[in-house]
Amino acid sequence: MTRARRPNWHGPALLLLALALQAPGAQAGLLAAGEAGRFTFTPQGRFADRPLTVHYYKPKHAGAGAALLFSLHGAERNGAQARDIWMRAADRHGAIVVAPELDYPRFSADAYQLGGMQSRDPSDWTFQLIEQLFDAIRREEGLQTSRYLMFGHSAGAQFVHRFVLALDHTRVSTAVAANAGAYMVPAWPAAPSAPRYPWALDERLFDRHKLEAVFGRRLVVLLGEEDTDAGDDALPRSREAMALGQHRFERGRNFYAAAQAQARALGLRFNWRIATVPGVGHNAAKMGKAAEAVLFAD
């Protein structure tokens, strides 16, 4: 690896402080093409004191028309691994893969898996990091796309599905939440004992109009049919998580069914999908391979 070079990336508050270019002689200020790389991204606002390491891969033939895919890591917080599982697909589709690393302990489980939604103030939600990072990369790479793709596995799927639920305005075109261990159910608590926000809706943040936009988005709940180990040490076991089922496969199906029922009850268009992958358990690489056809279908 060559020594990190300071980029010629200009933007509000110098959002990108350093770009680690992997290829000698690569043009300063742009992502190095053809090799895996990383750079440091400094957000604005609430998280300005927490610069992120962002792992990326840009194929040599990726031009201004390239698609941009965000890959969200699991609880192991390994952004390089989240990038690597998409490199071959990126070459096939001429897409840029970006995997921000929300490292622990700077980003707790509440800040990552829950997206910071334990707070009802959207300025505290870590979802904003994706939108800021998209703006910076699109501007500096000169990308023509106005939308991006998202994939998250396990803890990353918890982040992704809450991202789709939470934001009033987002530019994600298709999001895949694969093998999440816990979910925020898009329904208001029906009884005092039912799971409450941030595991269910808060009427102060979610009304019928908000859910109309949420259910109109393209979210795919992707489940490995063999992800059925109820004894998995990494499986969330909170009361709220257990309310949806004994293992990830059951929880994902029940989450989707609850969302579909809510949309039907409110008379809203439902644009979500569910898909299962035979013979696959809790495996990010294999789930990513299955998600490729979904994300690059157009």
PDB file of C-alpha atoms in Angstrom:
ATOM      1  CA  MET A   1       0.000   0.000   0.000  1.00  0.00           C
ATOM      2  CA  THR A   2       1.259   3.427  -0.844  1.00  0.00           C
ATOM      3  CA  ARG A   3       1.342   6.194   1.715  1.00  0.00           C
ATOM      4  CA  ALA A   4      -2.000   7.958   2.123  1.00  0.00           C
ATOM      5  CA  ARG A   5      -2.229  11.108   0.052  1.00  0.00           C
ATOM      6  CA  ARG A   6      -4.185  14.215   0.867  1.00  0.00           C
ATOM      7  CA  PRO A   7      -6.949  14.566  -1.725  1.00  0.00           C
ATOM      8  CA  ASN A   8      -7.987  17.598  -3.655  1.00  0.00           C
ATOM      9  CA  TRP A   9     -11.595  17.153  -2.509  1.00  0.00           C
ATOM     10  CA  HIS A  10     -13.330  20.384  -1.635  1.00  0.00           C
ATOM     11  CA  GLY A  11     -16.692  20.552   0.100  1.00  0.00           C
ATOM     12  CA  PRO A  12     -18.454  21.931   3.156  1.00  0.00           C
ATOM     13  CA  ALA A  13     -16.186  21.719   6.196  1.00  0.00           C
ATOM     14  CA  LEU A  14     -13.663  19.691   4.161  1.00  0.00           C
ATOM     15  CA  LEU A  15     -15.761  16.535   4.510  1.00  0.00           C
ATOM     16  CA  LEU A  16     -13.075  14.237   3.188  1.00  0.00           C
ATOM     17  CA  LEU A  17      -9.832  14.695   5.079  1.00  0.00           C
ATOM     18  CA  ALA A  18      -7.689  11.936   3.630  1.00  0.00           C
ATOM     19  CA  LEU A  19      -7.867   9.459   0.766  1.00  0.00           C
ATOM     20  CA  ALA A  20      -5.706   6.336   0.977  1.00  0.00           C
ATOM     21  CA  LEU A  21      -4.943   5.501  -2.644  1.00  0.00           C
ATOM     22  CA  GLN A  22      -3.872   1.952  -3.355  1.00  0.00           C
ATOM     23  CA  ALA A  23      -2.433   2.462  -6.848  1.00  0.00           C
ATOM     24  CA  PRO A  24       0.787   4.426  -7.369  1.00  0.00           C
ATOM     25  CA  GLY A  25       0.262   7.357  -9.668  1.00  0.00           C
ATOM     26  CA  ALA A  26      -3.531   7.406  -9.287  1.00  0.00           C
ATOM     27  CA  GLN A  27      -5.078  10.785  -9.882  1.00  0.00           C
ATOM     28  CA  ALA A  28      -5.361  12.776  -6.652  1.00  0.00           C
ATOM     29  CA  GLY A  29      -8.857  13.543  -5.523  1.00  0.00           C
ATOM     30  CA  LEU A  30     -10.469  10.496  -7.151  1.00  0.00           C
ATOM     31  CA  LEU A  31     -11.023   6.923  -6.030  1.00  0.00           C
ATOM     32  CA  ALA A  32      -8.210   4.701  -7.264  1.00  0.00           C
ATOM     33  CA  ALA A  33      -9.531   2.307  -9.895  1.00  0.00           C
ATOM     34  CA  GLY A  34      -8.864  -1.408 -10.140  1.00  0.00           C
ATOM     35  CA  GLU A  35      -7.725  -2.102  -6.574  1.00  0.00           C
ATOM     36  CA  ALA A  36      -9.350  -2.155  -3.167  1.00  0.00           C
ATOM     37  CA  GLY A  37      -8.801   1.058  -1.243  1.00  0.00           C
ATOM     38  CA  ARG A  38      -9.950   3.143   1.689  1.00  0.00           C
ATOM     39  CA  PHE A  39     -10.291   6.759   2.701  1.00  0.00           C
ATOM     40  CA  THR A  40     -11.250   8.761   5.757  1.00  0.00           C
ATOM     41  CA  PHE A  41     -14.531  10.647   5.715  1.00  0.00           C
ATOM     42  CA  THR A  42     -15.378  13.382   8.217  1.00  0.00           C
ATOM     43  CA  PRO A  43     -19.120  14.021   8.464  1.00  0.00           C
ATOM     44  CA  GLN A  44     -20.876  17.250   9.245  1.00  0.00           C
ATOM     45  CA  GLY A  45     -23.130  17.898  12.201  1.00  0.00           C
ATOM     46  CA  ARG A  46     -23.714  15.501  15.071  1.00  0.00           C
ATOM     47  CA  PHE A  47     -20.942  13.083  14.087  1.00  0.00           C
ATOM     48  CA  ALA A  48     -18.274  15.568  13.032  1.00  0.00           C
ATOM     49  CA  ASP A  49     -16.002  14.263  15.807  1.00  0.00           C
ATOM     50  CA  ARG A  50     -16.160  10.674  14.470  1.00  0.00           C
ATOM     51  CA  PRO A  51     -14.381  10.383  11.125  1.00  0.00           C
ATOM     52  CA  LEU A  52     -15.107   7.104   9.360  1.00  0.00           C
ATOM     53  CA  THR A  53     -12.801   4.723   7.576  1.00  0.00           C
ATOM     54  CA  VAL A  54     -14.553   3.977   4.290  1.00  0.00           C
ATOM     55  CA  HIS A  55     -13.484   0.930   2.266  1.00  0.00           C
ATOM     56  CA  TYR A  56     -14.189   1.008  -1.446  1.00  0.00           C
ATOM     57  CA  TYR A  57     -13.669  -0.690  -4.767  1.00  0.00           C
ATOM     58  CA  LYS A  58     -13.945   1.032  -8.121  1.00  0.00           C
ATOM     59  CA  PRO A  59     -13.570  -1.134 -11.256  1.00  0.00           C
ATOM     60  CA  LYS A  60     -11.211   0.139 -13.927  1.00  0.00           C
ATOM     61  CA  HIS A  61     -14.085   0.515 -16.377  1.00  0.00           C
ATOM     62  CA  ALA A  62     -16.387   2.389 -13.979  1.00  0.00           C
ATOM     63  CA  GLY A  63     -17.159   5.792 -15.432  1.00  0.00           C
ATOM     64  CA  ALA A  64     -19.487   8.667 -14.702  1.00  0.00           C
ATOM     65  CA  GLY A  65     -22.491   6.416 -15.309  1.00  0.00           C
ATOM     66  CA  ALA A  66     -21.483   3.907 -12.632  1.00  0.00           C
ATOM     67  CA  ALA A  67     -23.963   2.730 -10.012  1.00  0.00           C
ATOM     68  CA  LEU A  68     -23.013   3.194  -6.352  1.00  0.00           C
ATOM     69  CA  LEU A  69     -23.592   0.422  -3.809  1.00  0.00           C
ATOM     70  CA  PHE A  70     -23.283   0.834  -0.042  1.00  0.00           C
ATOM     71  CA  SER A  71     -22.423  -2.429   1.735  1.00  0.00           C
ATOM     72  CA  LEU A  72     -23.064  -2.424   5.498  1.00  0.00           C
ATOM     73  CA  HIS A  73     -21.016  -4.790   7.640  1.00  0.00           C
ATOM     74  CA  GLY A  74     -22.201  -7.042  10.442  1.00  0.00           C
ATOM     75  CA  ALA A  75     -21.545  -6.836  14.172  1.00  0.00           C
ATOM     76  CA  GLU A  76     -17.875  -7.665  13.587  1.00  0.00           C
ATOM     77  CA  ARG A  77     -17.549  -4.089  12.198  1.00  0.00           C
ATOM     78  CA  ASN A  78     -15.324  -5.189   9.306  1.00  0.00           C
ATOM     79  CA  GLY A  79     -15.757  -2.735   6.453  1.00  0.00           C
ATOM     80  CA  ALA A  80     -13.065  -4.354   4.307  1.00  0.00           C
ATOM     81  CA  GLN A  81     -14.918  -7.663   4.399  1.00  0.00           C
ATOM     82  CA  ALA A  82     -18.214  -5.946   3.554  1.00  0.00           C
ATOM     83  CA  ARG A  83     -16.510  -4.438   0.490  1.00  0.00           C
ATOM     84  CA  ASP A  84     -14.672  -7.587  -0.576  1.00  0.00           C
ATOM     85  CA  ILE A  85     -17.789  -9.733  -0.972  1.00  0.00           C
ATOM     86  CA  TRP A  86     -18.991  -7.325  -3.694  1.00  0.00           C
ATOM     87  CA  MET A  87     -15.799  -6.826  -5.717  1.00  0.00           C
ATOM     88  CA  ARG A  88     -16.511  -9.447  -8.388  1.00  0.00           C
ATOM     89  CA  ALA A  89     -20.077  -8.223  -8.791  1.00  0.00           C
ATOM     90  CA  ALA A  90     -18.751  -4.681  -9.044  1.00  0.00           C
ATOM     91  CA  ASP A  91     -16.535  -5.735 -11.939  1.00  0.00           C
ATOM     92  CA  ARG A  92     -19.452  -7.442 -13.674  1.00  0.00           C
ATOM     93  CA  HIS A  93     -21.697  -4.392 -13.399  1.00  0.00           C
ATOM     94  CA  GLY A  94     -19.180  -1.550 -13.486  1.00  0.00           C
ATOM     95  CA  ALA A  95     -20.408  -0.412 -10.056  1.00  0.00           C
ATOM     96  CA  ILE A  96     -18.565   1.358  -7.244  1.00  0.00           C
ATOM     97  CA  VAL A  97     -18.800  -0.377  -3.861  1.00  0.00           C
ATOM     98  CA  VAL A  98     -18.507   1.675  -0.674  1.00  0.00           C
ATOM     99  CA  ALA A  99     -18.398   0.108   2.798  1.00  0.00           C
ATOM    100  CA  PRO A 100     -18.282   2.603   5.695  1.00  0.00           C
ATOM    101  CA  GLU A 101     -16.880   1.142   8.898  1.00  0.00           C
ATOM    102  CA  LEU A 102     -18.844   2.167  11.994  1.00  0.00           C
ATOM    103  CA  ASP A 103     -16.274   0.930  14.449  1.00  0.00           C
ATOM    104  CA  TYR A 104     -16.884  -0.059  18.048  1.00  0.00           C
ATOM    105  CA  PRO A 105     -16.862   1.495  20.644  1.00  0.00           C
ATOM    106  CA  ARG A 106     -17.231   4.867  18.883  1.00  0.00           C
ATOM    107  CA  PHE A 107     -20.491   3.575  17.451  1.00  0.00           C
ATOM    108  CA  SER A 108     -22.350   1.458  19.981  1.00  0.00           C
ATOM    109  CA  ALA A 109     -24.904  -1.214  19.069  1.00  0.00           C
ATOM    110  CA  ASP A 110     -27.609   1.403  19.646  1.00  0.00           C
ATOM    111  CA  ALA A 111     -25.843   3.802  17.280  1.00  0.00           C
ATOM    112  CA  TYR A 112     -25.267   1.167  14.607  1.00  0.00           C
ATOM    113  CA  GLN A 113     -27.875  -1.592  14.681  1.00  0.00           C
ATOM    114  CA  LEU A 114     -30.602   0.788  15.886  1.00  0.00           C
ATOM    115  CA  GLY A 115     -29.274   3.689  13.841  1.00  0.00           C
ATOM    116  CA  GLY A 116     -29.381   5.915  16.916  1.00  0.00           C
ATOM    117  CA  MET A 117     -33.165   5.699  16.980  1.00  0.00           C
ATOM    118  CA  GLN A 118     -33.316   5.357  20.749  1.00  0.00           C
ATOM    119  CA  SER A 119     -33.343   9.144  20.401  1.00  0.00           C
ATOM    120  CA  ARG A 120     -36.402  10.673  18.778  1.00  0.00           C
ATOM    121  CA  ASP A 121     -34.284  13.483  17.341  1.00  0.00           C
ATOM    122  CA  PRO A 122     -33.358  12.634  13.706  1.00  0.00           C
ATOM    123  CA  SER A 123     -30.159  14.667  14.038  1.00  0.00           C
ATOM    124  CA  ASP A 124     -28.906  11.895  16.373  1.00  0.00           C
ATOM    125  CA  TRP A 125     -29.524   9.137  13.826  1.00  0.00           C
ATOM    126  CA  THR A 126     -26.477   7.613  12.152  1.00  0.00           C
ATOM    127  CA  PHE A 127     -28.464   7.110   8.925  1.00  0.00           C
ATOM    128  CA  GLN A 128     -27.424  10.629   7.900  1.00  0.00           C
ATOM    129  CA  LEU A 129     -23.864   9.353   7.356  1.00  0.00           C
ATOM    130  CA  ILE A 130     -24.949   7.446   4.244  1.00  0.00           C
ATOM    131  CA  GLU A 131     -26.622  10.433   2.636  1.00  0.00           C
ATOM    132  CA  GLN A 132     -23.640  12.702   3.392  1.00  0.00           C
ATOM    133  CA  LEU A 133     -21.186  10.162   2.040  1.00  0.00           C
ATOM    134  CA  PHE A 134     -23.246   9.723  -1.122  1.00  0.00           C
ATOM    135  CA  ASP A 135     -23.163  13.463  -1.776  1.00  0.00           C
ATOM    136  CA  ALA A 136     -19.393  13.623  -1.304  1.00  0.00           C
ATOM    137  CA  ILE A 137     -18.574  10.652  -3.550  1.00  0.00           C
ATOM    138  CA  ARG A 138     -21.018  11.640  -6.273  1.00  0.00           C
ATOM    139  CA  ARG A 139     -19.620  15.170  -6.373  1.00  0.00           C
ATOM    140  CA  GLU A 140     -15.950  14.271  -6.382  1.00  0.00           C
ATOM    141  CA  GLU A 141     -16.312  11.332  -8.771  1.00  0.00           C
ATOM    142  CA  GLY A 142     -18.608  13.285 -11.094  1.00  0.00           C
ATOM    143  CA  LEU A 143     -21.202  10.518 -11.010  1.00  0.00           C
ATOM    144  CA  GLN A 144     -24.397  11.008 -12.972  1.00  0.00           C
ATOM    145  CA  THR A 145     -26.574   8.850 -10.739  1.00  0.00           C
ATOM    146  CA  SER A 146     -28.996  10.530  -8.372  1.00  0.00           C
ATOM    147  CA  ARG A 147     -29.707   7.279  -6.485  1.00  0.00           C
ATOM    148  CA  TYR A 148     -27.767   4.530  -4.749  1.00  0.00           C
ATOM    149  CA  LEU A 149     -28.144   0.881  -3.730  1.00  0.00           C
ATOM    150  CA  MET A 150     -27.805  -0.623  -0.233  1.00  0.00           C
ATOM    151  CA  PHE A 151     -26.999  -4.077   1.105  1.00  0.00           C
ATOM    152  CA  GLY A 152     -26.658  -5.028   4.750  1.00  0.00           C
ATOM    153  CA  HIS A 153     -26.112  -8.425   6.340  1.00  0.00           C
ATOM    154  CA  SER A 154     -26.970  -9.338   9.937  1.00  0.00           C
ATOM    155  CA  ALA A 155     -26.288  -6.217  12.043  1.00  0.00           C
ATOM    156  CA  GLY A 156     -25.980  -4.333   8.750  1.00  0.00           C
ATOM    157  CA  ALA A 157     -29.473  -5.527   7.827  1.00  0.00           C
ATOM    158  CA  GLN A 158     -30.778  -4.100  11.089  1.00  0.00           C
ATOM    159  CA  PHE A 159     -29.285  -0.757  10.053  1.00  0.00           C
ATOM    160  CA  VAL A 160     -30.590  -0.987   6.479  1.00  0.00           C
ATOM    161  CA  HIS A 161     -34.231  -1.802   7.213  1.00  0.00           C
ATOM    162  CA  ARG A 162     -34.415   0.923   9.875  1.00  0.00           C
ATOM    163  CA  PHE A 163     -32.805   3.328   7.402  1.00  0.00           C
ATOM    164  CA  VAL A 164     -35.635   2.622   4.955  1.00  0.00           C
ATOM    165  CA  LEU A 165     -38.222   3.079   7.709  1.00  0.00           C
ATOM    166  CA  ALA A 166     -36.793   6.154   9.375  1.00  0.00           C
ATOM    167  CA  LEU A 167     -35.771   8.810   6.893  1.00  0.00           C
ATOM    168  CA  ASP A 168     -38.282  11.284   5.503  1.00  0.00           C
ATOM    169  CA  HIS A 169     -36.174  11.796   2.391  1.00  0.00           C
ATOM    170  CA  THR A 170     -33.706   9.261   1.070  1.00  0.00           C
ATOM    171  CA  ARG A 171     -32.163   8.594  -2.319  1.00  0.00           C
ATOM    172  CA  VAL A 172     -31.803   4.835  -1.976  1.00  0.00           C
ATOM    173  CA  SER A 173     -33.339   3.095  -4.995  1.00  0.00           C
ATOM    174  CA  THR A 174     -33.246  -0.511  -3.751  1.00  0.00           C
ATOM    175  CA  ALA A 175     -32.229  -1.758  -0.308  1.00  0.00           C
ATOM    176  CA  VAL A 176     -31.612  -5.373   0.697  1.00  0.00           C
ATOM    177  CA  ALA A 177     -31.758  -6.358   4.377  1.00  0.00           C
ATOM    178  CA  ALA A 178     -30.273  -9.857   4.643  1.00  0.00           C
ATOM    179  CA  ASN A 179     -30.565 -12.086   7.723  1.00  0.00           C
ATOM    180  CA  ALA A 180     -31.281  -9.419  10.321  1.00  0.00           C
ATOM    181  CA  GLY A 181     -31.502 -10.708  13.880  1.00  0.00           C
ATOM    182  CA  ALA A 182     -33.963  -8.084  15.109  1.00  0.00           C
ATOM    183  CA  TYR A 183     -36.396  -5.641  13.539  1.00  0.00           C
ATOM    184  CA  MET A 184     -38.380  -2.481  14.069  1.00  0.00           C
ATOM    185  CA  VAL A 185     -41.953  -3.521  13.282  1.00  0.00           C
ATOM    186  CA  PRO A 186     -43.817  -0.873  11.238  1.00  0.00           C
ATOM    187  CA  ALA A 187     -46.875  -0.880  13.507  1.00  0.00           C
ATOM    188  CA  TRP A 188     -47.980   1.113  16.524  1.00  0.00           C
ATOM    189  CA  PRO A 189     -48.071  -0.805  19.842  1.00  0.00           C
ATOM    190  CA  ALA A 190     -51.500  -2.434  20.151  1.00  0.00           C
ATOM    191  CA  ALA A 191     -51.224  -3.235  23.868  1.00  0.00           C
ATOM    192  CA  PRO A 192     -49.244  -1.987  26.883  1.00  0.00           C
ATOM    193  CA  SER A 193     -47.135  -5.164  26.803  1.00  0.00           C
ATOM    194  CA  ALA A 194     -46.291  -4.890  23.070  1.00  0.00           C
ATOM    195  CA  PRO A 195     -42.796  -3.820  21.984  1.00  0.00           C
ATOM    196  CA  ARG A 196     -42.457  -0.064  21.869  1.00  0.00           C
ATOM    197  CA  TYR A 197     -40.253   2.454  20.042  1.00  0.00           C
ATOM    198  CA  PRO A 198     -37.575   1.956  18.722  1.00  0.00           C
ATOM    199  CA  TRP A 199     -38.814  -1.628  18.189  1.00  0.00           C
ATOM    200  CA  ALA A 200     -42.199  -0.361  16.972  1.00  0.00           C
ATOM    201  CA  LEU A 201     -43.568   2.922  15.676  1.00  0.00           C
ATOM    202  CA  ASP A 202     -43.932   6.128  17.662  1.00  0.00           C
ATOM    203  CA  GLU A 203     -46.970   8.103  16.512  1.00  0.00           C
ATOM    204  CA  ARG A 204     -45.042  11.341  16.998  1.00  0.00           C
ATOM    205  CA  LEU A 205     -42.592  10.279  14.283  1.00  0.00           C
ATOM    206  CA  PHE A 206     -44.685   8.003  12.067  1.00  0.00           C
ATOM    207  CA  ASP A 207     -48.116   8.848  10.731  1.00  0.00           C
ATOM    208  CA  ARG A 208     -50.063   7.381   7.827  1.00  0.00           C
ATOM    209  CA  HIS A 209     -48.469   9.812   5.386  1.00  0.00           C
ATOM    210  CA  LYS A 210     -44.968   8.772   6.497  1.00  0.00           C
ATOM    211  CA  LEU A 211     -45.813   5.071   6.139  1.00  0.00           C
ATOM    212  CA  GLU A 212     -47.160   5.701   2.651  1.00  0.00           C
ATOM    213  CA  ALA A 213     -43.676   6.832   1.631  1.00  0.00           C
ATOM    214  CA  VAL A 214     -41.968   4.029   3.579  1.00  0.00           C
ATOM    215  CA  PHE A 215     -44.035   1.227   2.051  1.00  0.00           C
ATOM    216  CA  GLY A 216     -43.559   2.732  -1.397  1.00  0.00           C
ATOM    217  CA  ARG A 217     -39.792   2.243  -1.188  1.00  0.00           C
ATOM    218  CA  ARG A 218     -38.009  -0.796  -2.615  1.00  0.00           C
ATOM    219  CA  LEU A 219     -36.948  -2.894   0.362  1.00  0.00           C
ATOM    220  CA  VAL A 220     -36.121  -6.560  -0.083  1.00  0.00           C
ATOM    221  CA  VAL A 221     -36.099  -8.770   3.013  1.00  0.00           C
ATOM    222  CA  LEU A 222     -33.632 -11.500   2.037  1.00  0.00           C
ATOM    223  CA  LEU A 223     -33.456 -14.598   4.236  1.00  0.00           C
ATOM    224  CA  GLY A 224     -31.214 -17.641   4.225  1.00  0.00           C
ATOM    225  CA  GLU A 225     -33.460 -20.661   4.639  1.00  0.00           C
ATOM    226  CA  GLU A 226     -30.851 -22.354   6.832  1.00  0.00           C
ATOM    227  CA  ASP A 227     -30.417 -19.362   9.165  1.00  0.00           C
ATOM    228  CA  THR A 228     -32.386 -21.204  11.830  1.00  0.00           C
ATOM    229  CA  ASP A 229     -29.907 -21.656  14.692  1.00  0.00           C
ATOM    230  CA  ALA A 230     -31.837 -20.537  17.771  1.00  0.00           C
ATOM    231  CA  GLY A 231     -28.716 -21.134  19.863  1.00  0.00           C
ATOM    232  CA  ASP A 232     -26.423 -18.809  17.875  1.00  0.00           C
ATOM    233  CA  ASP A 233     -24.429 -16.760  20.400  1.00  0.00           C
ATOM    234  CA  ALA A 234     -24.731 -13.668  18.178  1.00  0.00           C
ATOM    235  CA  LEU A 235     -28.521 -13.885  17.901  1.00  0.00           C
ATOM    236  CA  PRO A 236     -30.249 -10.953  19.662  1.00  0.00           C
ATOM    237  CA  ARG A 237     -32.261 -12.207  22.638  1.00  0.00           C
ATOM    238  CA  SER A 238     -33.996  -9.106  23.914  1.00  0.00           C
ATOM    239  CA  ARG A 239     -37.703  -9.372  24.667  1.00  0.00           C
ATOM    240  CA  GLU A 240     -38.420  -7.305  21.566  1.00  0.00           C
ATOM    241  CA  ALA A 241     -36.319  -9.530  19.324  1.00  0.00           C
ATOM    242  CA  MET A 242     -37.774 -12.746  20.722  1.00  0.00           C
ATOM    243  CA  ALA A 243     -41.304 -11.463  20.109  1.00  0.00           C
ATOM    244  CA  LEU A 244     -40.772 -12.029  16.371  1.00  0.00           C
ATOM    245  CA  GLY A 245     -39.484 -15.587  16.569  1.00  0.00           C
ATOM    246  CA  GLN A 246     -36.839 -18.022  17.730  1.00  0.00           C
ATOM    247  CA  HIS A 247     -34.317 -17.529  14.923  1.00  0.00           C
ATOM    248  CA  ARG A 248     -33.467 -15.135  12.106  1.00  0.00           C
ATOM    249  CA  PHE A 249     -35.398 -16.907   9.372  1.00  0.00           C
ATOM    250  CA  GLU A 250     -38.602 -16.913  11.422  1.00  0.00           C
ATOM    251  CA  ARG A 251     -38.122 -13.320  12.541  1.00  0.00           C
ATOM    252  CA  GLY A 252     -37.617 -12.060   9.009  1.00  0.00           C
ATOM    253  CA  ARG A 253     -40.763 -13.760   7.737  1.00  0.00           C
ATOM    254  CA  ASN A 254     -42.805 -12.439  10.660  1.00  0.00           C
ATOM    255  CA  PHE A 255     -41.444  -8.908  10.190  1.00  0.00           C
ATOM    256  CA  TYR A 256     -42.405  -8.909   6.532  1.00  0.00           C
ATOM    257  CA  ALA A 257     -45.856 -10.313   7.281  1.00  0.00           C
ATOM    258  CA  ALA A 258     -46.461  -7.614   9.905  1.00  0.00           C
ATOM    259  CA  ALA A 259     -45.445  -4.878   7.466  1.00  0.00           C
ATOM    260  CA  GLN A 260     -47.634  -6.311   4.722  1.00  0.00           C
ATOM    261  CA  ALA A 261     -50.612  -6.513   7.100  1.00  0.00           C
ATOM    262  CA  GLN A 262     -50.086  -2.911   8.201  1.00  0.00           C
ATOM    263  CA  ALA A 263     -49.989  -1.667   4.625  1.00  0.00           C
ATOM    264  CA  ARG A 264     -53.150  -3.603   3.807  1.00  0.00           C
ATOM    265  CA  ALA A 265     -54.951  -2.274   6.895  1.00  0.00           C
ATOM    266  CA  LEU A 266     -54.097   1.311   5.927  1.00  0.00           C
ATOM    267  CA  GLY A 267     -54.887   0.797   2.249  1.00  0.00           C
ATOM    268  CA  LEU A 268     -51.329   1.678   1.190  1.00  0.00           C
ATOM    269  CA  ARG A 269     -49.337   0.481  -1.799  1.00  0.00           C
ATOM    270  CA  PHE A 270     -46.767  -2.073  -0.644  1.00  0.00           C
ATOM    271  CA  ASN A 271     -43.561  -2.144  -2.675  1.00  0.00           C
ATOM    272  CA  TRP A 272     -41.497  -4.385  -0.407  1.00  0.00           C
ATOM    273  CA  ARG A 273     -40.480  -7.919  -1.325  1.00  0.00           C
ATOM    274  CA  ILE A 274     -39.354 -11.011   0.527  1.00  0.00           C
ATOM    275  CA  ALA A 275     -37.048 -13.657  -0.931  1.00  0.00           C
ATOM    276  CA  THR A 276     -35.441 -16.726   0.577  1.00  0.00           C
ATOM    277  CA  VAL A 277     -32.183 -18.428  -0.363  1.00  0.00           C
ATOM    278  CA  PRO A 278     -32.191 -22.244  -0.215  1.00  0.00           C
ATOM    279  CA  GLY A 279     -29.260 -23.989   1.423  1.00  0.00           C
ATOM    280  CA  VAL A 280     -27.744 -20.806   2.875  1.00  0.00           C
ATOM    281  CA  GLY A 281     -27.451 -19.904   6.538  1.00  0.00           C
ATOM    282  CA  HIS A 282     -25.828 -16.893   8.196  1.00  0.00           C
ATOM    283  CA  ASN A 283     -23.275 -16.193   5.473  1.00  0.00           C
ATOM    284  CA  ALA A 284     -22.706 -12.654   4.175  1.00  0.00           C
ATOM    285  CA  ALA A 285     -20.872 -13.653   0.982  1.00  0.00           C
ATOM    286  CA  LYS A 286     -23.513 -16.145  -0.141  1.00  0.00           C
ATOM    287  CA  MET A 287     -26.330 -13.764   0.709  1.00  0.00           C
ATOM    288  CA  GLY A 288     -24.562 -11.031  -1.234  1.00  0.00           C
ATOM    289  CA  LYS A 289     -24.351 -13.316  -4.254  1.00  0.00           C
ATOM    290  CA  ALA A 290     -28.108 -13.901  -4.032  1.00  0.00           C
ATOM    291  CA  ALA A 291     -28.731 -10.157  -3.644  1.00  0.00           C
ATOM    292  CA  GLU A 292     -26.770  -9.301  -6.799  1.00  0.00           C
ATOM    293  CA  ALA A 293     -29.640 -10.211  -9.105  1.00  0.00           C
ATOM    294  CA  VAL A 294     -32.009  -8.062  -7.042  1.00  0.00           C
ATOM    295  CA  LEU A 295     -29.825  -4.981  -6.831  1.00  0.00           C
ATOM    296  CA  PHE A 296     -28.648  -4.988 -10.441  1.00  0.00           C
ATOM    297  CA  ALA A 297     -31.865  -6.144 -12.052  1.00  0.00           C
ATOM    298  CA  ASP A 298     -32.484  -2.875 -13.935  1.00  0.00           C
TER     299      ASP A 298
END
